[in-house]
PDB file of C-alpha atoms in Angstrom:
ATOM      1  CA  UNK K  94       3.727  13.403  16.949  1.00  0.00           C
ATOM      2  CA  UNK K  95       7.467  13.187  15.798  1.00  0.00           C
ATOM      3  CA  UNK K  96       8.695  13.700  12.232  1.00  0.00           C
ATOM      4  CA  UNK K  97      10.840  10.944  10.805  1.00  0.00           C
ATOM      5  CA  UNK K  98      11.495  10.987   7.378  1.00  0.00           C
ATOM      6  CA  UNK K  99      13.156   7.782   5.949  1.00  0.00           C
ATOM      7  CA  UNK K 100      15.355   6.861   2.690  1.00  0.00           C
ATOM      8  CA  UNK K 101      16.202   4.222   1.066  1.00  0.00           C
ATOM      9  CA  UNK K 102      16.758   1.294   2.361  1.00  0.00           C
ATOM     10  CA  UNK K 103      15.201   2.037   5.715  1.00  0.00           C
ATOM     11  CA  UNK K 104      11.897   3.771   3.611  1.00  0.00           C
ATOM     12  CA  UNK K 105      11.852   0.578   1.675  1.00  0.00           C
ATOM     13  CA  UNK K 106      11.850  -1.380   4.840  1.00  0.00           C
ATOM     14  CA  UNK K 107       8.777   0.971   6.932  1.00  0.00           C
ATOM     15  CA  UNK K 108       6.906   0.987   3.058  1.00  0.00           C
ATOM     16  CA  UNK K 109       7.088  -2.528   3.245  1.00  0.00           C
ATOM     17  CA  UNK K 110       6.262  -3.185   7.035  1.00  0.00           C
ATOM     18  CA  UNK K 111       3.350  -1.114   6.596  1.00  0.00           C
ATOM     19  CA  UNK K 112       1.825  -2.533   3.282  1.00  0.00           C
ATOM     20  CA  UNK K 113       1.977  -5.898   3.900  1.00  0.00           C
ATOM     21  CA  UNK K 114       0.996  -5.671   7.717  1.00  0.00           C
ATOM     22  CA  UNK K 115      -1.945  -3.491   6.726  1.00  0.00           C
ATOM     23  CA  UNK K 116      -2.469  -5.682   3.519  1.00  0.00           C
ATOM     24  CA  UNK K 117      -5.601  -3.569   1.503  1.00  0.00           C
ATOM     25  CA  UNK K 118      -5.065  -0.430  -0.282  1.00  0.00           C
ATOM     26  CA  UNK K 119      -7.654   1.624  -1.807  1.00  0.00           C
ATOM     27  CA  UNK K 120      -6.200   2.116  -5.233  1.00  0.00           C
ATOM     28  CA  UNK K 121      -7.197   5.175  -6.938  1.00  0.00           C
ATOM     29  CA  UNK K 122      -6.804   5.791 -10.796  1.00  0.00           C
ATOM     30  CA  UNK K 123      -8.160   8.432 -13.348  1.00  0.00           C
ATOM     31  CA  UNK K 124      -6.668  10.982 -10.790  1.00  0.00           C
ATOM     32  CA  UNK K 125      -7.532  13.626 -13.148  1.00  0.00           C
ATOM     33  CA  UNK K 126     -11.025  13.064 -14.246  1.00  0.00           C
ATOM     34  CA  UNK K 127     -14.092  13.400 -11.669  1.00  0.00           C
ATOM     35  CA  UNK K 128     -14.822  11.172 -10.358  1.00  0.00           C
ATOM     36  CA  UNK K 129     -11.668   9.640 -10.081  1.00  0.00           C
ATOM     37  CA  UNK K 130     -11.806   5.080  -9.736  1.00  0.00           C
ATOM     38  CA  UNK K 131     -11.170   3.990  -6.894  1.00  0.00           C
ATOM     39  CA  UNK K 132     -11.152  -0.002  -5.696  1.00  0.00           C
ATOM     40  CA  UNK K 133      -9.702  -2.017  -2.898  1.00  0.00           C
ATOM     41  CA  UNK K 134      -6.608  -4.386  -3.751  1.00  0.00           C
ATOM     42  CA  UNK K 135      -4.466  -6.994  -1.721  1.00  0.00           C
ATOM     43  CA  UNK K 136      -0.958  -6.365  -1.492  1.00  0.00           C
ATOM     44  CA  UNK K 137       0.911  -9.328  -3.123  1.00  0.00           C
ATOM     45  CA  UNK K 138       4.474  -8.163  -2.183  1.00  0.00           C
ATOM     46  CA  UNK K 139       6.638  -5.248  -1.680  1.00  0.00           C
ATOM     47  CA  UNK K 140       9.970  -5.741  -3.462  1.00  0.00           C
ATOM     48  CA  UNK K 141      13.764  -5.211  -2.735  1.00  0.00           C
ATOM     49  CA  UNK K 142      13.166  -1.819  -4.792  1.00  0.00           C
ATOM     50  CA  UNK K 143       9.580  -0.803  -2.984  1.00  0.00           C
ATOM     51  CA  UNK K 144       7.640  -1.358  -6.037  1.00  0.00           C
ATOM     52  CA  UNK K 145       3.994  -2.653  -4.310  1.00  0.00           C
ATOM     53  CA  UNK K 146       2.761  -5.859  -6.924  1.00  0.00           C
ATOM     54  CA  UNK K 147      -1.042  -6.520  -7.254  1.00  0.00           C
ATOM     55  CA  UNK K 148      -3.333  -9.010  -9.600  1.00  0.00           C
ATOM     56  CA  UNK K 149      -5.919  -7.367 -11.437  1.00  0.00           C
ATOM     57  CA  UNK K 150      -8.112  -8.418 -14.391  1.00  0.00           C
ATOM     58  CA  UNK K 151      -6.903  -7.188 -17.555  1.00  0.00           C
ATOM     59  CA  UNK K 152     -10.303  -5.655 -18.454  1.00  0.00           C
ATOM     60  CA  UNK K 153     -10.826  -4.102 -15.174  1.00  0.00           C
ATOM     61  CA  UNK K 154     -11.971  -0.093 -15.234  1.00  0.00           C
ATOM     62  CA  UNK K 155      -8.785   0.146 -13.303  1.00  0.00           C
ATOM     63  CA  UNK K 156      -6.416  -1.429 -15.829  1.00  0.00           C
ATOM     64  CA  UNK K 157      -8.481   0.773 -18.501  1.00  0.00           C
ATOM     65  CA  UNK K 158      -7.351   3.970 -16.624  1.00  0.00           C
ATOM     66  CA  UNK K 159      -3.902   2.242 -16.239  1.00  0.00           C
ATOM     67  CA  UNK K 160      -3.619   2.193 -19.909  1.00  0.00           C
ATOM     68  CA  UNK K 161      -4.809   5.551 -20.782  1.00  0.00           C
ATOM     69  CA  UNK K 162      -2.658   7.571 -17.447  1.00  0.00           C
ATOM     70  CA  UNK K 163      -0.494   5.307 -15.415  1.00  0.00           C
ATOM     71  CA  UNK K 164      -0.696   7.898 -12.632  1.00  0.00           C
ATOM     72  CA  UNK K 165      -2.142   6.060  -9.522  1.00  0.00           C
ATOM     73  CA  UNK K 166      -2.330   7.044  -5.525  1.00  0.00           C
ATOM     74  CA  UNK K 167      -2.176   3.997  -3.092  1.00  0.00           C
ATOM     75  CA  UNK K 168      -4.043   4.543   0.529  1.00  0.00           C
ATOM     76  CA  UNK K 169      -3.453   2.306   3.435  1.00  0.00           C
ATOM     77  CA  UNK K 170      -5.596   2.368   6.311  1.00  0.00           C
ATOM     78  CA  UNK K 171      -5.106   0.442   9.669  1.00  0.00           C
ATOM     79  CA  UNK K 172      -6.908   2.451  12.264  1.00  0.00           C
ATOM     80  CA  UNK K 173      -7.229  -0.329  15.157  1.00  0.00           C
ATOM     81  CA  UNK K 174      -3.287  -0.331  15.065  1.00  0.00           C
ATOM     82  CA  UNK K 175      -3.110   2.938  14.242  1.00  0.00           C
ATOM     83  CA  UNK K 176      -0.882   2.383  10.971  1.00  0.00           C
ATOM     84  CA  UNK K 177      -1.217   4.584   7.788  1.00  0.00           C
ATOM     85  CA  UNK K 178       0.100   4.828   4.475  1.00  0.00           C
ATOM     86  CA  UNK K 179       0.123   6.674   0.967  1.00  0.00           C
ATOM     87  CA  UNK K 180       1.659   6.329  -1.904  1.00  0.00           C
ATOM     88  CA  UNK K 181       1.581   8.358  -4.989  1.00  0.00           C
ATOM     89  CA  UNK K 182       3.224   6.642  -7.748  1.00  0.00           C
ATOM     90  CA  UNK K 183       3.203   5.141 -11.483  1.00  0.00           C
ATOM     91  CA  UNK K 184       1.470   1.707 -12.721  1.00  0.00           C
ATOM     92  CA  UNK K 185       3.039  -0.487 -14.952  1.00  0.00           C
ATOM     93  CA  UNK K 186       0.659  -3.467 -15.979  1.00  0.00           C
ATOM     94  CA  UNK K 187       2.270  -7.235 -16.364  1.00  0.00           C
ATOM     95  CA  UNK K 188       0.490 -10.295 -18.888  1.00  0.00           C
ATOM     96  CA  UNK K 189       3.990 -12.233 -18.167  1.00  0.00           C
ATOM     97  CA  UNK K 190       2.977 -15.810 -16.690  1.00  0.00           C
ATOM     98  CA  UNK K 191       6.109 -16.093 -14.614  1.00  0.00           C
ATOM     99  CA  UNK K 192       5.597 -13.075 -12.814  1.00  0.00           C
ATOM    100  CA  UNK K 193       1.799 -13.859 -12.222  1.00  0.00           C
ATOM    101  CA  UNK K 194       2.723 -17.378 -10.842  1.00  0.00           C
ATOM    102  CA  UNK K 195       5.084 -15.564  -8.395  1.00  0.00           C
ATOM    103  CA  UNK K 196       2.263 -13.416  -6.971  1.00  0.00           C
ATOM    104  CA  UNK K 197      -0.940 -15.563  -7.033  1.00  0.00           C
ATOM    105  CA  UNK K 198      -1.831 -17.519  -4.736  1.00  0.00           C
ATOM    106  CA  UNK K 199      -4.997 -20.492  -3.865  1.00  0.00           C
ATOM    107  CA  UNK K 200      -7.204 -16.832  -2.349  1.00  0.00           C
ATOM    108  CA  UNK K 201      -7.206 -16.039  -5.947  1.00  0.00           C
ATOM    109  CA  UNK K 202      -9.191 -18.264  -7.211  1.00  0.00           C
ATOM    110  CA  UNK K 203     -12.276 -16.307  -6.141  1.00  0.00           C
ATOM    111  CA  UNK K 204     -11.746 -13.801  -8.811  1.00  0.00           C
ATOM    112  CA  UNK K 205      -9.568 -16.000 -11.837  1.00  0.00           C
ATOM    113  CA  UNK K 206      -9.747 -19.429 -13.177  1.00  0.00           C
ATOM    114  CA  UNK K 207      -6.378 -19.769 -11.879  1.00  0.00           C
ATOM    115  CA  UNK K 208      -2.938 -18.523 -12.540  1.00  0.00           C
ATOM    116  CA  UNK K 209      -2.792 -18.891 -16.272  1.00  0.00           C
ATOM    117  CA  UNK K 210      -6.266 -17.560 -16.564  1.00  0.00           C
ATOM    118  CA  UNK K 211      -6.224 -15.081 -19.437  1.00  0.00           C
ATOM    119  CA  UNK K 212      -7.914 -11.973 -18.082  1.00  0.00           C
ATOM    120  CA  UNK K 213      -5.213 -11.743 -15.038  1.00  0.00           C
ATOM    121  CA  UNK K 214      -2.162  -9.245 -14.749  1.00  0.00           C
ATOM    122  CA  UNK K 215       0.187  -7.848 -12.612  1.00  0.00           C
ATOM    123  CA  UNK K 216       0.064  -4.325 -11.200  1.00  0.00           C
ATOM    124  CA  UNK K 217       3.637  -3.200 -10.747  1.00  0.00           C
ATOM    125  CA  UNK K 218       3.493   0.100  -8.529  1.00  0.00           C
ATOM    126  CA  UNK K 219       6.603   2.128  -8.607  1.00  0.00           C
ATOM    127  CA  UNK K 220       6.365   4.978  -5.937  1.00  0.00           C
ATOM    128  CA  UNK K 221       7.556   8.342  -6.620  1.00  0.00           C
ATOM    129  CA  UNK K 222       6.144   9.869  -3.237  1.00  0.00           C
ATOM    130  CA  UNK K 223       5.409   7.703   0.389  1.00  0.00           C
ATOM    131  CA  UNK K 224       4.122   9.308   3.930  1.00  0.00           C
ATOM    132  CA  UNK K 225       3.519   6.966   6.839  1.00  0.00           C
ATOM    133  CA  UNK K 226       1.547   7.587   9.906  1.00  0.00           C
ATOM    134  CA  UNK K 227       2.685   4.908  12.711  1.00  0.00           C
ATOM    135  CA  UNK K 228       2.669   4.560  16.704  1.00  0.00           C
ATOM    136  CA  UNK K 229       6.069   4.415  17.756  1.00  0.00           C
ATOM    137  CA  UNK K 230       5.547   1.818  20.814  1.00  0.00           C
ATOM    138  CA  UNK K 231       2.683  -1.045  19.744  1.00  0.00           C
ATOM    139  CA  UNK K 232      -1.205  -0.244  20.954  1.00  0.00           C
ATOM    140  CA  UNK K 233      -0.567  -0.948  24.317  1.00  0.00           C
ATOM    141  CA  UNK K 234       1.947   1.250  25.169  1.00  0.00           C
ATOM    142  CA  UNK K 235       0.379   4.121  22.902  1.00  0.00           C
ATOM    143  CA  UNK K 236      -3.046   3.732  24.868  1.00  0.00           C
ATOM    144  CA  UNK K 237      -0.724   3.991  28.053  1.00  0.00           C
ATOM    145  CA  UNK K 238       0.382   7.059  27.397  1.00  0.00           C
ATOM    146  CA  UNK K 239      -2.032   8.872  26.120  1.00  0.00           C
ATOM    147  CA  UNK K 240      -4.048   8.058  29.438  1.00  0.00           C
ATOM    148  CA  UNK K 241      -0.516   9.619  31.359  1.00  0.00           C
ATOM    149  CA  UNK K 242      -1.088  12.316  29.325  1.00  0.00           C
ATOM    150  CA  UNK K 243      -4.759  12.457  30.367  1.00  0.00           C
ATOM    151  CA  UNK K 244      -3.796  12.128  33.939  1.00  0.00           C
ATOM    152  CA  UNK K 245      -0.961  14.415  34.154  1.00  0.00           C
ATOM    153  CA  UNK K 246      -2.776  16.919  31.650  1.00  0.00           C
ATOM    154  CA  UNK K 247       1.103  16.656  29.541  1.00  0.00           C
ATOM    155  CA  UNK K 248       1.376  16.164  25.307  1.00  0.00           C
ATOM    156  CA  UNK K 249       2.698  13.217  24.862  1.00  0.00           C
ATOM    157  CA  UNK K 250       4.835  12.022  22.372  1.00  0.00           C
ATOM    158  CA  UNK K 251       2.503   8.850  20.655  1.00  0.00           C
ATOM    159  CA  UNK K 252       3.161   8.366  17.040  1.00  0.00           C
ATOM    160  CA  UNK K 253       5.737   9.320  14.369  1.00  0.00           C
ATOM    161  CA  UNK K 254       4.937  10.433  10.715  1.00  0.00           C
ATOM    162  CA  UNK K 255       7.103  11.532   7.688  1.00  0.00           C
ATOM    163  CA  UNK K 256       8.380  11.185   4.012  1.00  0.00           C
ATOM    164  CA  UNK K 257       9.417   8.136   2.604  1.00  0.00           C
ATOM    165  CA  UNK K 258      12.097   8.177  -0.099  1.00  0.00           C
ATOM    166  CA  UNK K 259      12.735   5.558  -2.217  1.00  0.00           C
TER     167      UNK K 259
END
């Protein structure tokens, strides 16, 4: 496993490969209490800036913790394609209409009465720390190699990992 770590423009660009390929995040607030809240969200977007947008119901135990420490940790988990992701950043929580209209979408009518529904936000996520687990070469080419490295009993060289700073 390489080390790779990425800024700016290209960390934007891997943070937002990775999100919005992998799509659900376990989203984990009240990092400081025990036990901390932790729920599964759908990515809505990852922005020119890397800020990661959600839709969340305004009286959610997750907005609650929002309000009281906007401290949050994002994981990412894609094991079949071998694609991981953290995120450690700070929550800001939208009511605006405009920017809910931008993000929602016909899927999310299963949990609101439709974009101007009155319980629904937006979950701005503004990272302040990133790491990204990835193959470097697809599935197909990973699972190649490692059975080369099986055969020829030699480590090879199958994913990349590092630091992503936006």
């Amino acid at each position: 496993m390489s080390k790779k770590d990425l800024a700016q423009k290209e960390a934007i660009q891997k943070l937002k490969e990775l999100a919005e390929n992998i799509d659900f995040a376990m989203m984990e607030t009240n990092l400081g209490g025990r036990p901390s809240h932790i729920i599964p969200m759908s990515t809505k977007d990852v922005d020119e800036l890397g800020c990661i947008w959600f839709l969340s119901n305004k009286n959610s135990e997750h907005n609650t913790n929002i309000e009281k420490d906007n401290k949050i940790q994002l994981i990412y988990s894609k094991p079949g394609t071998m694609e991981f992701l953290t995120v450690f950043g700070s929550a800001v929580i939208y009511s605006d209409k405009n920017i809910i209209a931008k993000y929602y979408s016909k899927f999310d009518d299963v949990w609101f009465d439709g974009p101007n529904d009155p319980n629904i936000t937006a979950l701005k996520i503004i990272p302040s720390e990133a790491h990204y687990w990835d193959t470097k070469n697809g599935k197909m080419i990973t699972f190649f190699k490692m059975m080369v490295g099986v055969i020829t009993g030699k480590e090879q060289d199958l994913s990349e990992h590092g630091n992503l700073q936006i």
